[in-house]
PDB file of C-alpha atoms in Angstrom:
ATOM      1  CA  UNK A   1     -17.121 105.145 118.267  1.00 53.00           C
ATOM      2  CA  UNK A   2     -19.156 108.209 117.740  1.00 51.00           C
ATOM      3  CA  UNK A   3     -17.849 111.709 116.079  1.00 50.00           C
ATOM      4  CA  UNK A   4     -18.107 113.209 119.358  1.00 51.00           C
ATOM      5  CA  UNK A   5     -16.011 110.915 121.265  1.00 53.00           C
ATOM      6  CA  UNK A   6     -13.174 110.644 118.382  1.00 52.00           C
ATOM      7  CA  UNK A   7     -12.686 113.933 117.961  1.00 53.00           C
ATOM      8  CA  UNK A   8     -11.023 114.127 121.655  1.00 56.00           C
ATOM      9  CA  UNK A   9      -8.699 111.671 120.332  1.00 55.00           C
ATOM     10  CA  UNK A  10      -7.749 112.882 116.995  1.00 57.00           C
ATOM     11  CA  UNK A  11      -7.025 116.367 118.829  1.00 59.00           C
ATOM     12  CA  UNK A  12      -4.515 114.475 120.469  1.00 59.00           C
ATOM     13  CA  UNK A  13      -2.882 112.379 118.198  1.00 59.00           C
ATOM     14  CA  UNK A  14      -2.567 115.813 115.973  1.00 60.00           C
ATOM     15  CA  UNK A  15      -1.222 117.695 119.349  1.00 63.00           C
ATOM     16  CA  UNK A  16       1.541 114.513 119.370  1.00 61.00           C
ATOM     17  CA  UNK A  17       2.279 114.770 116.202  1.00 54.00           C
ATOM     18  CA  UNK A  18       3.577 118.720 116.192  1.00 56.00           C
ATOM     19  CA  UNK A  19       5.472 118.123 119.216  1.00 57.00           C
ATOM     20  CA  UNK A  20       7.544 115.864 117.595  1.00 56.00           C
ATOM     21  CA  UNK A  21       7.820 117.760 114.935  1.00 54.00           C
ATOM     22  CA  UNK A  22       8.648 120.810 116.914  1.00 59.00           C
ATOM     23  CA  UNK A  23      11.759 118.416 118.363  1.00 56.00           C
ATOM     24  CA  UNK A  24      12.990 117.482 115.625  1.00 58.00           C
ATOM     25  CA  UNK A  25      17.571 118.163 114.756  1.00 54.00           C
ATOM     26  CA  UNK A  26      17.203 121.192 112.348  1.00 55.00           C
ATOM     27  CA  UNK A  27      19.439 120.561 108.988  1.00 52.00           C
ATOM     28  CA  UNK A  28      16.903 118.063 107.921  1.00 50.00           C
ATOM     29  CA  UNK A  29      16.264 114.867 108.419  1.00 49.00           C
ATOM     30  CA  UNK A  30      18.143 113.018 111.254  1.00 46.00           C
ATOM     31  CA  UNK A  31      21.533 111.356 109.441  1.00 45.00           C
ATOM     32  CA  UNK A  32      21.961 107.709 109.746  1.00 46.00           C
ATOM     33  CA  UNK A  33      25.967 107.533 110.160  1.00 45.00           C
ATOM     34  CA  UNK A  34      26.741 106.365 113.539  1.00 46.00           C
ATOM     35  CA  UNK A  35      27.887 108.668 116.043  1.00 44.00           C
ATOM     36  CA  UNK A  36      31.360 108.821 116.789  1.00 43.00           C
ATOM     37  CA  UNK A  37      32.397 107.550 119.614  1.00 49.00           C
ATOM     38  CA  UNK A  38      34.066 110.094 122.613  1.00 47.00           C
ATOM     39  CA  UNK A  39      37.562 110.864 121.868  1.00 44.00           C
ATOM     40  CA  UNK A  40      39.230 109.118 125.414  1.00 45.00           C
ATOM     41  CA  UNK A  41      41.079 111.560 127.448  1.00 43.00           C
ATOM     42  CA  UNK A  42      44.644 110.647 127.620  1.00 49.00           C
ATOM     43  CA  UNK A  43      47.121 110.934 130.386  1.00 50.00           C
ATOM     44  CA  UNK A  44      49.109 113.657 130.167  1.00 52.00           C
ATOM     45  CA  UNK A  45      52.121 113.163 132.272  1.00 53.00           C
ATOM     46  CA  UNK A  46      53.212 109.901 130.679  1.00 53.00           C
ATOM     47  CA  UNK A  47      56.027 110.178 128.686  1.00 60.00           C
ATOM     48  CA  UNK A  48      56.020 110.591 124.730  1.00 58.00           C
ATOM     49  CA  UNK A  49      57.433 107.169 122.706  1.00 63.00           C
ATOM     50  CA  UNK A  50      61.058 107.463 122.027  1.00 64.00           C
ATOM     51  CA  UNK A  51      61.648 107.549 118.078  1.00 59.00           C
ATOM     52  CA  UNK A  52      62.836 104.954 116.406  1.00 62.00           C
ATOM     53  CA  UNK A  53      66.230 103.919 116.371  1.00 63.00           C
ATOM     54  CA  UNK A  54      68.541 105.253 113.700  1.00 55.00           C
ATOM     55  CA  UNK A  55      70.434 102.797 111.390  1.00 58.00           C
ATOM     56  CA  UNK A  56      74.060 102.490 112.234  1.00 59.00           C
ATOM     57  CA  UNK A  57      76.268 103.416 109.122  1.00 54.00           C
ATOM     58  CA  UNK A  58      77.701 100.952 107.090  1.00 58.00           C
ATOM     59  CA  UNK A  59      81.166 101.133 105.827  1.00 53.00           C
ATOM     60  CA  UNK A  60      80.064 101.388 102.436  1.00 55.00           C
ATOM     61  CA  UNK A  61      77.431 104.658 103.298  1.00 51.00           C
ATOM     62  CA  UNK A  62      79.086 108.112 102.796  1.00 49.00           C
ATOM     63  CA  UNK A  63      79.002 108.912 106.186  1.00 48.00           C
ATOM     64  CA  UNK A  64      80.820 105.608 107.645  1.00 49.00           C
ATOM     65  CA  UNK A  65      82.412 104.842 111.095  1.00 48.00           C
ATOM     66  CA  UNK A  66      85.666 106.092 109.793  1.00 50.00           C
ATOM     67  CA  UNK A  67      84.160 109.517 109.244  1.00 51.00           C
ATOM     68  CA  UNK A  68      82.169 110.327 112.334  1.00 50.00           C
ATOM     69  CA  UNK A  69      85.808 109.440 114.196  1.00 53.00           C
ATOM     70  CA  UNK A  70      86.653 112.956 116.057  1.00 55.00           C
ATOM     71  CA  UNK A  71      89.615 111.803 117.841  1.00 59.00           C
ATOM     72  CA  UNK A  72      92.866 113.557 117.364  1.00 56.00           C
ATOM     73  CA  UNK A  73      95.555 111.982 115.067  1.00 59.00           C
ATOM     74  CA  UNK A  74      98.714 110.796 116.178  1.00 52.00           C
ATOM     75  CA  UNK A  75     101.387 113.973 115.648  1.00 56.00           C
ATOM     76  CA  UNK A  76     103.557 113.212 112.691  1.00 57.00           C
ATOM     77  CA  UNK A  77     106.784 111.118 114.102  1.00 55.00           C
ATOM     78  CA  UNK A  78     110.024 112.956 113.625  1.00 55.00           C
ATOM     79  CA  UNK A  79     112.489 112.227 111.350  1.00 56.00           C
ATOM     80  CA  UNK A  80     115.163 109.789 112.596  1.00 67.00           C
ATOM     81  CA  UNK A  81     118.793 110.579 113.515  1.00 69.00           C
ATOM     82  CA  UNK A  82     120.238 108.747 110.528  1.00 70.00           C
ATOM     83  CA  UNK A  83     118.178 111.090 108.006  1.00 81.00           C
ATOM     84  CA  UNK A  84     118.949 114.146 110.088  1.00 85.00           C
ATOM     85  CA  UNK A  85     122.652 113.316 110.124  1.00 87.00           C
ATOM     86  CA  UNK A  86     122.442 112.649 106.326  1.00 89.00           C
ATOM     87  CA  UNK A  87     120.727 115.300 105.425  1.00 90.00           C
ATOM     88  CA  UNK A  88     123.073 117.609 107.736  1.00 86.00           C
ATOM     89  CA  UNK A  89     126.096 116.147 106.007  1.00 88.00           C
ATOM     90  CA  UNK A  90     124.938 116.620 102.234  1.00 88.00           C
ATOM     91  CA  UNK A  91     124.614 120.300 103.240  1.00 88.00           C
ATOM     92  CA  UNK A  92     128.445 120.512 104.326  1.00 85.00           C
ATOM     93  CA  UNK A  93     129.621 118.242 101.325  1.00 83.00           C
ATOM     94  CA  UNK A  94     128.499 120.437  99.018  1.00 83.00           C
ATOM     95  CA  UNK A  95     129.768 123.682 100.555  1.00 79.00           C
ATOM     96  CA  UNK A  96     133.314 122.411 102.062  1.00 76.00           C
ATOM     97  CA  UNK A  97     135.515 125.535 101.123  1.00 79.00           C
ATOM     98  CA  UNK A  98     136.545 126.212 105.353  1.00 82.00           C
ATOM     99  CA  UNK A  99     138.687 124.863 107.288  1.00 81.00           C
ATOM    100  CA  UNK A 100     135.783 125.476 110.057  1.00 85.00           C
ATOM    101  CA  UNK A 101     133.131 123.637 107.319  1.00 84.00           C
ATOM    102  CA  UNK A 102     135.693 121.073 106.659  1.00 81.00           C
ATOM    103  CA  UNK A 103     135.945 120.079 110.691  1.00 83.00           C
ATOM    104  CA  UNK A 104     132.197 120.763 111.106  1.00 88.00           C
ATOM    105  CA  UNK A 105     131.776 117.776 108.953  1.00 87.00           C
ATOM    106  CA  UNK A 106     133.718 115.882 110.649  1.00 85.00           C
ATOM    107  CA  UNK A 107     132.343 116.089 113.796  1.00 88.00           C
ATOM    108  CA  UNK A 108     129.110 115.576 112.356  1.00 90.00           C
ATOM    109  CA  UNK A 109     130.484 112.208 110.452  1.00 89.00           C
ATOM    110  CA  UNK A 110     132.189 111.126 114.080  1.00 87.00           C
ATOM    111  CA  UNK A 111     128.564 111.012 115.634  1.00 90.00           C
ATOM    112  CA  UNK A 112     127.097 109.717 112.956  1.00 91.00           C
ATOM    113  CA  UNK A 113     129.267 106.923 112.899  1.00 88.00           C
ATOM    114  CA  UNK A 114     129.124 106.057 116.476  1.00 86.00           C
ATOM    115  CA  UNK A 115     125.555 106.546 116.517  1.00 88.00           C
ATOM    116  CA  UNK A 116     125.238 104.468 112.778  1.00 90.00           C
ATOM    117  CA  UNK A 117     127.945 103.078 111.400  1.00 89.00           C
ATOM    118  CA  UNK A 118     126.676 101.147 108.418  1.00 90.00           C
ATOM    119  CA  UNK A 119     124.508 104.336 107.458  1.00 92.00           C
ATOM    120  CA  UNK A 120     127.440 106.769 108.167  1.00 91.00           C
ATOM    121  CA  UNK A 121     129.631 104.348 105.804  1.00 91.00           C
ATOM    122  CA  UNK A 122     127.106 103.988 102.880  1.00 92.00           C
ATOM    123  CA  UNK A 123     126.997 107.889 102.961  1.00 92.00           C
ATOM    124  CA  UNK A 124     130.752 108.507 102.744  1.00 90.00           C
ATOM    125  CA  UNK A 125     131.220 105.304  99.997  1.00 90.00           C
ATOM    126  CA  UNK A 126     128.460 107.085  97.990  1.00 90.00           C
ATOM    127  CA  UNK A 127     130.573 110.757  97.838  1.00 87.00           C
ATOM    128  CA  UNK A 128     133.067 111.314  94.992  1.00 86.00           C
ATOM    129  CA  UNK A 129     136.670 110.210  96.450  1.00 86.00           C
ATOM    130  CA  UNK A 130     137.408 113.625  97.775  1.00 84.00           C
ATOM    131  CA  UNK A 131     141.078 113.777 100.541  1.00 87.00           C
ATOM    132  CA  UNK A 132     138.614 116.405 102.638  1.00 82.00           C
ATOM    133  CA  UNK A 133     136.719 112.977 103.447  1.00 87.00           C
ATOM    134  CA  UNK A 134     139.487 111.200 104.733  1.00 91.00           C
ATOM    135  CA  UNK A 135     139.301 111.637 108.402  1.00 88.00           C
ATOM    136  CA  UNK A 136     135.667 110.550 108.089  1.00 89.00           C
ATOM    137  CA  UNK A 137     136.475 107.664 106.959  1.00 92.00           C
ATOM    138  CA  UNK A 138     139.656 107.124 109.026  1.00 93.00           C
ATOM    139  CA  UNK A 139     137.337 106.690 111.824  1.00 90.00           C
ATOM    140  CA  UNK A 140     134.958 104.130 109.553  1.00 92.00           C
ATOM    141  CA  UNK A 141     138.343 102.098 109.040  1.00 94.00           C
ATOM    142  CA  UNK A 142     138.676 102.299 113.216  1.00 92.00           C
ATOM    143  CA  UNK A 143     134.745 101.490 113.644  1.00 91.00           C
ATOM    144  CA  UNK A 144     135.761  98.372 111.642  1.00 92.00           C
ATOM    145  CA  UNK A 145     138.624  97.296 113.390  1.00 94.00           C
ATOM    146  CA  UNK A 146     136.836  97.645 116.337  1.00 92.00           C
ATOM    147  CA  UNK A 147     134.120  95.259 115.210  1.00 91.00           C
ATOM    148  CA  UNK A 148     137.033  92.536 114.187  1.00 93.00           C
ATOM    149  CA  UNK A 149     136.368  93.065 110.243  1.00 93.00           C
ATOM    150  CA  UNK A 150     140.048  93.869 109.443  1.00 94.00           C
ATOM    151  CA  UNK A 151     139.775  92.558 105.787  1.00 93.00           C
ATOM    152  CA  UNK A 152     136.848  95.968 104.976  1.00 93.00           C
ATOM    153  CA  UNK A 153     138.458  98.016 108.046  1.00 94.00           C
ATOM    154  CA  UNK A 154     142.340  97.806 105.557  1.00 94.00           C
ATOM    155  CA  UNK A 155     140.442  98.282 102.557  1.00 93.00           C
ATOM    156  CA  UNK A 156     138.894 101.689 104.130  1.00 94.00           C
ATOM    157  CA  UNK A 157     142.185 102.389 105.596  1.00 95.00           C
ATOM    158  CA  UNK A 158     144.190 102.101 102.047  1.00 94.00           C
ATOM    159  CA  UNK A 159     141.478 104.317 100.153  1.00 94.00           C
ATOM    160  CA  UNK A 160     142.557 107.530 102.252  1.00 95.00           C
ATOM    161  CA  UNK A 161     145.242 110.010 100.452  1.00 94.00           C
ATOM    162  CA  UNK A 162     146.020 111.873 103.569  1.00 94.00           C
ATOM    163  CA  UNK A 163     149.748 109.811 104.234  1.00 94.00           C
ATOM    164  CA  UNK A 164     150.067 110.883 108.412  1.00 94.00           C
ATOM    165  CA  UNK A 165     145.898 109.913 108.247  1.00 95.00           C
ATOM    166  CA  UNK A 166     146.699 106.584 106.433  1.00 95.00           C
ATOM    167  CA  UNK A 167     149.588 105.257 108.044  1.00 96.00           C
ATOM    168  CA  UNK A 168     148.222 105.951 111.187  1.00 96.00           C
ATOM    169  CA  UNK A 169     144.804 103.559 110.072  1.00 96.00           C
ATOM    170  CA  UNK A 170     146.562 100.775 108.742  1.00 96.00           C
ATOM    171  CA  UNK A 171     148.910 100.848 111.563  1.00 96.00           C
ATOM    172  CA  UNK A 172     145.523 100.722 113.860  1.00 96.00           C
ATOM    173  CA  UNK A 173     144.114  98.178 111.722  1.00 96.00           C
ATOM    174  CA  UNK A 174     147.403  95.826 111.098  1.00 95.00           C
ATOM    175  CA  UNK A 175     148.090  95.819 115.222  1.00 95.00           C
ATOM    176  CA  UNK A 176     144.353  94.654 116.592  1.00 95.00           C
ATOM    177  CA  UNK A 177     144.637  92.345 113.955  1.00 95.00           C
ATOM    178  CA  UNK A 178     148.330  90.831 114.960  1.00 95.00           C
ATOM    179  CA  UNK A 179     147.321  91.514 118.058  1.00 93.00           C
ATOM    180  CA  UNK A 180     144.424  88.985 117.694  1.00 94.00           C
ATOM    181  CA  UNK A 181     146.155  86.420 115.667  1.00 93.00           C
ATOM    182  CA  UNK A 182     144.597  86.822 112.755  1.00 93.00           C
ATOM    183  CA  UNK A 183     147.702  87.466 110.616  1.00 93.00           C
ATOM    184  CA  UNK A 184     151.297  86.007 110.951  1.00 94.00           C
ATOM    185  CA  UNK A 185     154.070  88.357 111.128  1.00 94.00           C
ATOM    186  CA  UNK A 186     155.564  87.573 108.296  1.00 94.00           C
ATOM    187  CA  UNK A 187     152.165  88.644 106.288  1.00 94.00           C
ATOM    188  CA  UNK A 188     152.184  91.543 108.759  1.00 94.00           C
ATOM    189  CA  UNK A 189     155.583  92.692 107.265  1.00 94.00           C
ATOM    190  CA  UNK A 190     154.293  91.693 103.776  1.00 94.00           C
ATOM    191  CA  UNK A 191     150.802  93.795 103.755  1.00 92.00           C
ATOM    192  CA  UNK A 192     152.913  96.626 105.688  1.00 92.00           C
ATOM    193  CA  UNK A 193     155.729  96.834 102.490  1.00 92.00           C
ATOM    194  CA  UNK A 194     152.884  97.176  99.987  1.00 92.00           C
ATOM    195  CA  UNK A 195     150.647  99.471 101.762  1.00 90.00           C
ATOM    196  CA  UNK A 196     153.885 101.787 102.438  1.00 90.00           C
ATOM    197  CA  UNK A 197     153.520 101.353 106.106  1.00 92.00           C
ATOM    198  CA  UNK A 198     156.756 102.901 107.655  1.00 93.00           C
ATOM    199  CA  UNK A 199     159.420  99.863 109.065  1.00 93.00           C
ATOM    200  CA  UNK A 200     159.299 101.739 112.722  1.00 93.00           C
ATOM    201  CA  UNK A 201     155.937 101.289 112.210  1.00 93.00           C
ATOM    202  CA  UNK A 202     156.092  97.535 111.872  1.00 93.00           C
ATOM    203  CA  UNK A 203     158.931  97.011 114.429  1.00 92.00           C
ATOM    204  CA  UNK A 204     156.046  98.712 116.920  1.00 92.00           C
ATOM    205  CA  UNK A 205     153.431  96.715 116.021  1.00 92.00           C
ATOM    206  CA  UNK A 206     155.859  93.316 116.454  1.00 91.00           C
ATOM    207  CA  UNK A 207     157.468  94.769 119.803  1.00 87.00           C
ATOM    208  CA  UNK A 208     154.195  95.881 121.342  1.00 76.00           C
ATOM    209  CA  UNK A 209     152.322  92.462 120.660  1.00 57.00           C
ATOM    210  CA  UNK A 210     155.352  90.753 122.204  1.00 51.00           C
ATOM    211  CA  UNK A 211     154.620  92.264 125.510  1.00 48.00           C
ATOM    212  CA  UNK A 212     150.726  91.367 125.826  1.00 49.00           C
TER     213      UNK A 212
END
């Protein structure tokens, strides 16, 4: 080719060349990390993921089942009758110097008997042997007789010093028991000498049995 036809040519190869330099990325030389891909648009009214489940607490864990329990307790039960009548009758024990404290006690001994007999007995046969006591446990003699335990109903009945009190026990006691035929009247007239039950006495209990 001759210089006059290459130089066309060359002016254009040269014209190529500072275009593509003209369009070159300023900063240098183009980078060779990949581009990043487009960041996917996401949907915005789905819902967020729940979070992940807790761990139930153990037994062993400072905060255990037991703890997180919010429910009320159970109110405190009251006392029973036999503790309120016991502790009741301590109080008058100690402060019998009335006839109105005296008959308090008894009345308080009378329910507590009929509510609790055994309780009501165990309190009286734990007190010193005091006479102020013996009505109280004039009526533990009658519980007994009631309950057909004349052998521990007499022995109750013989402990009080009141006499009118005492006779009027063991007379109780000694009749339901003739009465039931659990003693013969000649051991009637026996246990009735040595516990100085009155011969009137006797004669009643013997006469009124013959009737039934």
């Amino acid at each position: 080719m001759s210089p006059a036809r290459a130089l066309p040519w060359a002016l254009l190869a040269l014209s190529l060349v500072a275009h593509a330099w003209m369009l070159r990325p300023p900063g240098g030389p183009a980078s060779s990390r990949p581009t990043p891909s487009p960041i996917a648009l996401t949907d915005q009214s789905a819902q967020p993921p729940a979070p992940p489940a807790l761990p139930a607490p153990s037994a062993d864990s400072p905060i255990g089942h037991s703890s997180l329990d919010i429910r009320p307790s159970a109110p405190p039960s009251p006392p029973s009758p036999t503790a309120t009548f016991a502790a009741y009758a301590d109080i008058l024990a100690e402060a019998l110097e009335t006839t109105e404290q005296h008959q308090e006690l008894a009345r308080v001994l009378a329910r507590w008997i009929a509510l609790d007999p055994v309780a009501a007995s165990e309190w009286l046969d734990r007190r010193p042997d005091d006479p102020r006591l013996d009505l109280p446990v004039a009526q533990v003699a009658n519980h007994l007789t009631g309950t057909a335990d004349y052998t521990l109903a007499r022995e109750w009945a013989e402990s009080i010093h009141t006499p009118s009190v005492r006779v009027d026990a063991l007379e109780n006691v000694l009749a339901e028991q003739f009465r039931a035929k659990k003693i013969t009247a000649d051991a009637l007239r026996a246990t009735a000498t040595r516990d100085g039950l009155p011969p009137d006495r006797v004669l009643g209990i013997l006469n009124y049995s013959r009737l039934d």
